[in-house]
Amino acid sequence: MSRWRLNAPIDDIREALLASPALPQHFAIATLIAVDGSAPRDVGSQMLITDTAHWGFLSGGCIEDDVARHARMAMAKGAPRLLRYGEGSPWIDIRLACGSGITVLVEPVMADEPAVSALLDAWHARRAVLLWSDGTTRHAEAAGETPPQDQWDGARYSRLYTPPLRLVIIGEDGAALTAVTLARELGWKAVLVTPGGPDVAPFPGIAYHRGDVTDALAEIGIDRWTAIAVLSHDREDDERGLAAALGSEAFYVGAIGARARLEGRLVRLRGHGVREANLTRLRAPIGLYGFGKAPRDVALSLIAEVSQAFHAAMAAARSSGVSMSSSTPLSALSQ
């Protein structure tokens, strides 16, 4: 039997549920509800466990198989279990490399529960949803503008589920194609917009639009969990696409191009009616400092910057109550 944990990278249990040919009639959710000291994962991290497999990880591979074993026993008995690992654990044979203590709630779940339907419907509709559970009863509701931190109050936990991050790439060169591939492999929703492009998408598992840029963005329906990056080179419709992106809820808008030509681009964007407040949201040139200029380097740099921006925007939205798309980056320009 292979030791490779190929299902470990999945972070949203809904991804695993929806990838199955059919929704399992019953399964278990294991949630990290308390961390004492340092740990590889944050409170709210989850695993999905079925009779034959498990997805996700809670402690870097130290405890996952044991959590899955307890989860299957909980499923068989129909009762939740509270597990303690590391400091304060009754199982001295399972040690955490970080030296901390963590608490995991394992709860059996039936597929026909209303909370499960609400979670999956929110995934498809790209809505944020908040799950409350005491291990026995689960309740899901639409998340407010300022959702609480994932937390355990001693009796129940709350966890925020957001739509999967979506990356819209406008372009068709090597960097654009690499970026949508990387986004797809990360579990993001990858969308490629190539006006006048070939009839067929270059890869499976991505959405593809070959018409007008602004029409494509309107059809996609840009929300606050969407990033947009223009990787085409001086096309006539680049600025129209950027103008539409900057006026949307997208949490990230970036464009490739020489820094020396940035001021000219800003002038053209003003000509398209983009307000100064929205211009400050533009990341140009895209990417994190220090990467090379080869297509794969540009794509990797973009993916890293988008991921960083997403987590920063999520943290800002939770702490201050501002919408993700209105949180400005530390700098509008890459350093």
PDB file of N, CA and C in Angstrom, residues 219-257:
ATOM      1  N   GLU A 219     -20.136  37.778 -18.233  1.00  0.00           N
ATOM      2  CA  GLU A 219     -20.700  36.428 -18.247  1.00  0.00           C
ATOM      3  C   GLU A 219     -20.169  35.597 -17.074  1.00  0.00           C
ATOM      4  N   ILE A 220     -18.897  35.775 -16.757  1.00  0.00           N
ATOM      5  CA  ILE A 220     -18.305  35.037 -15.638  1.00  0.00           C
ATOM      6  C   ILE A 220     -18.977  35.423 -14.331  1.00  0.00           C
ATOM      7  N   GLY A 221     -19.266  36.709 -14.159  1.00  0.00           N
ATOM      8  CA  GLY A 221     -19.875  37.191 -12.925  1.00  0.00           C
ATOM      9  C   GLY A 221     -18.828  37.352 -11.839  1.00  0.00           C
ATOM     10  N   ILE A 222     -18.072  38.422 -11.913  1.00  0.00           N
ATOM     11  CA  ILE A 222     -16.944  38.616 -11.007  1.00  0.00           C
ATOM     12  C   ILE A 222     -17.444  38.886  -9.591  1.00  0.00           C
ATOM     13  N   ASP A 223     -16.925  38.138  -8.631  1.00  0.00           N
ATOM     14  CA  ASP A 223     -17.294  38.343  -7.231  1.00  0.00           C
ATOM     15  C   ASP A 223     -16.047  38.627  -6.403  1.00  0.00           C
ATOM     16  N   ARG A 224     -16.213  38.752  -5.094  1.00  0.00           N
ATOM     17  CA  ARG A 224     -15.095  39.158  -4.238  1.00  0.00           C
ATOM     18  C   ARG A 224     -14.121  38.038  -3.930  1.00  0.00           C
ATOM     19  N   TRP A 225     -14.357  36.869  -4.496  1.00  0.00           N
ATOM     20  CA  TRP A 225     -13.397  35.765  -4.372  1.00  0.00           C
ATOM     21  C   TRP A 225     -12.705  35.502  -5.702  1.00  0.00           C
ATOM     22  N   THR A 226     -12.710  36.505  -6.573  1.00  0.00           N
ATOM     23  CA  THR A 226     -12.136  36.379  -7.907  1.00  0.00           C
ATOM     24  C   THR A 226     -10.939  37.307  -8.069  1.00  0.00           C
ATOM     25  N   ALA A 227      -9.885  36.782  -8.686  1.00  0.00           N
ATOM     26  CA  ALA A 227      -8.725  37.589  -9.072  1.00  0.00           C
ATOM     27  C   ALA A 227      -8.674  37.646 -10.593  1.00  0.00           C
ATOM     28  N   ILE A 228      -8.267  38.787 -11.120  1.00  0.00           N
ATOM     29  CA  ILE A 228      -8.190  38.979 -12.571  1.00  0.00           C
ATOM     30  C   ILE A 228      -6.791  39.467 -12.919  1.00  0.00           C
ATOM     31  N   ALA A 229      -6.150  38.801 -13.882  1.00  0.00           N
ATOM     32  CA  ALA A 229      -4.809  39.200 -14.310  1.00  0.00           C
ATOM     33  C   ALA A 229      -4.762  39.300 -15.822  1.00  0.00           C
ATOM     34  N   VAL A 230      -4.308  40.443 -16.308  1.00  0.00           N
ATOM     35  CA  VAL A 230      -4.148  40.656 -17.748  1.00  0.00           C
ATOM     36  C   VAL A 230      -2.712  40.288 -18.117  1.00  0.00           C
ATOM     37  N   LEU A 231      -2.566  39.212 -18.885  1.00  0.00           N
ATOM     38  CA  LEU A 231      -1.240  38.752 -19.299  1.00  0.00           C
ATOM     39  C   LEU A 231      -1.039  38.871 -20.810  1.00  0.00           C
ATOM     40  N   SER A 232      -1.952  39.580 -21.459  1.00  0.00           N
ATOM     41  CA  SER A 232      -1.748  39.854 -22.878  1.00  0.00           C
ATOM     42  C   SER A 232      -0.834  41.069 -23.014  1.00  0.00           C
ATOM     43  N   HIS A 233      -0.313  41.254 -24.204  1.00  0.00           N
ATOM     44  CA  HIS A 233       0.712  42.284 -24.395  1.00  0.00           C
ATOM     45  C   HIS A 233       0.215  43.354 -25.365  1.00  0.00           C
ATOM     46  N   ASP A 234      -0.237  44.461 -24.787  1.00  0.00           N
ATOM     47  CA  ASP A 234      -0.606  45.648 -25.573  1.00  0.00           C
ATOM     48  C   ASP A 234      -1.685  45.381 -26.614  1.00  0.00           C
ATOM     49  N   ARG A 235      -2.646  44.532 -26.262  1.00  0.00           N
ATOM     50  CA  ARG A 235      -3.806  44.391 -27.124  1.00  0.00           C
ATOM     51  C   ARG A 235      -4.665  45.649 -27.001  1.00  0.00           C
ATOM     52  N   GLU A 236      -5.434  45.935 -28.032  1.00  0.00           N
ATOM     53  CA  GLU A 236      -6.264  47.134 -28.012  1.00  0.00           C
ATOM     54  C   GLU A 236      -7.318  47.077 -26.918  1.00  0.00           C
ATOM     55  N   ASP A 237      -7.724  45.840 -26.537  1.00  0.00           N
ATOM     56  CA  ASP A 237      -8.795  45.731 -25.546  1.00  0.00           C
ATOM     57  C   ASP A 237      -8.275  45.495 -24.130  1.00  0.00           C
ATOM     58  N   ASP A 238      -6.954  45.583 -23.920  1.00  0.00           N
ATOM     59  CA  ASP A 238      -6.405  45.373 -22.577  1.00  0.00           C
ATOM     60  C   ASP A 238      -7.006  46.345 -21.570  1.00  0.00           C
ATOM     61  N   GLU A 239      -6.999  47.637 -21.923  1.00  0.00           N
ATOM     62  CA  GLU A 239      -7.476  48.647 -20.981  1.00  0.00           C
ATOM     63  C   GLU A 239      -8.983  48.541 -20.740  1.00  0.00           C
ATOM     64  N   ARG A 240      -9.741  48.142 -21.767  1.00  0.00           N
ATOM     65  CA  ARG A 240     -11.178  47.946 -21.551  1.00  0.00           C
ATOM     66  C   ARG A 240     -11.404  46.815 -20.556  1.00  0.00           C
ATOM     67  N   GLY A 241     -10.640  45.741 -20.690  1.00  0.00           N
ATOM     68  CA  GLY A 241     -10.752  44.647 -19.739  1.00  0.00           C
ATOM     69  C   GLY A 241     -10.340  45.065 -18.346  1.00  0.00           C
ATOM     70  N   LEU A 242      -9.247  45.808 -18.252  1.00  0.00           N
ATOM     71  CA  LEU A 242      -8.791  46.286 -16.942  1.00  0.00           C
ATOM     72  C   LEU A 242      -9.799  47.238 -16.320  1.00  0.00           C
ATOM     73  N   ALA A 243     -10.385  48.103 -17.142  1.00  0.00           N
ATOM     74  CA  ALA A 243     -11.380  49.043 -16.611  1.00  0.00           C
ATOM     75  C   ALA A 243     -12.564  48.284 -16.023  1.00  0.00           C
ATOM     76  N   ALA A 244     -13.032  47.262 -16.732  1.00  0.00           N
ATOM     77  CA  ALA A 244     -14.144  46.464 -16.220  1.00  0.00           C
ATOM     78  C   ALA A 244     -13.738  45.726 -14.954  1.00  0.00           C
ATOM     79  N   ALA A 245     -12.515  45.215 -14.912  1.00  0.00           N
ATOM     80  CA  ALA A 245     -12.041  44.475 -13.735  1.00  0.00           C
ATOM     81  C   ALA A 245     -11.918  45.387 -12.521  1.00  0.00           C
ATOM     82  N   LEU A 246     -11.394  46.592 -12.725  1.00  0.00           N
ATOM     83  CA  LEU A 246     -11.207  47.515 -11.602  1.00  0.00           C
ATOM     84  C   LEU A 246     -12.531  48.033 -11.061  1.00  0.00           C
ATOM     85  N   GLY A 247     -13.570  47.987 -11.870  1.00  0.00           N
ATOM     86  CA  GLY A 247     -14.884  48.402 -11.395  1.00  0.00           C
ATOM     87  C   GLY A 247     -15.687  47.275 -10.786  1.00  0.00           C
ATOM     88  N   SER A 248     -15.098  46.087 -10.714  1.00  0.00           N
ATOM     89  CA  SER A 248     -15.804  44.921 -10.187  1.00  0.00           C
ATOM     90  C   SER A 248     -15.447  44.697  -8.723  1.00  0.00           C
ATOM     91  N   GLU A 249     -15.969  43.595  -8.159  1.00  0.00           N
ATOM     92  CA  GLU A 249     -15.680  43.226  -6.783  1.00  0.00           C
ATOM     93  C   GLU A 249     -14.396  42.423  -6.627  1.00  0.00           C
ATOM     94  N   ALA A 250     -13.695  42.151  -7.717  1.00  0.00           N
ATOM     95  CA  ALA A 250     -12.497  41.313  -7.662  1.00  0.00           C
ATOM     96  C   ALA A 250     -11.547  41.797  -6.570  1.00  0.00           C
ATOM     97  N   PHE A 251     -11.007  40.849  -5.787  1.00  0.00           N
ATOM     98  CA  PHE A 251     -10.099  41.237  -4.703  1.00  0.00           C
ATOM     99  C   PHE A 251      -8.698  41.542  -5.225  1.00  0.00           C
ATOM    100  N   TYR A 252      -8.412  41.138  -6.463  1.00  0.00           N
ATOM    101  CA  TYR A 252      -7.089  41.355  -7.046  1.00  0.00           C
ATOM    102  C   TYR A 252      -7.268  41.671  -8.521  1.00  0.00           C
ATOM    103  N   VAL A 253      -6.610  42.735  -8.972  1.00  0.00           N
ATOM    104  CA  VAL A 253      -6.566  43.059 -10.400  1.00  0.00           C
ATOM    105  C   VAL A 253      -5.126  43.410 -10.731  1.00  0.00           C
ATOM    106  N   GLY A 254      -4.539  42.692 -11.671  1.00  0.00           N
ATOM    107  CA  GLY A 254      -3.141  42.943 -12.023  1.00  0.00           C
ATOM    108  C   GLY A 254      -2.946  42.919 -13.516  1.00  0.00           C
ATOM    109  N   ALA A 255      -1.831  43.490 -13.953  1.00  0.00           N
ATOM    110  CA  ALA A 255      -1.530  43.526 -15.384  1.00  0.00           C
ATOM    111  C   ALA A 255      -0.025  43.423 -15.582  1.00  0.00           C
ATOM    112  N   ILE A 256       0.364  42.661 -16.585  1.00  0.00           N
ATOM    113  CA  ILE A 256       1.764  42.567 -16.955  1.00  0.00           C
ATOM    114  C   ILE A 256       2.131  43.792 -17.778  1.00  0.00           C
ATOM    115  N   GLY A 257       3.410  44.083 -17.891  1.00  0.00           N
ATOM    116  CA  GLY A 257       3.840  45.220 -18.697  1.00  0.00           C
ATOM    117  C   GLY A 257       4.990  45.957 -18.046  1.00  0.00           C
TER     118      GLY A 257
END
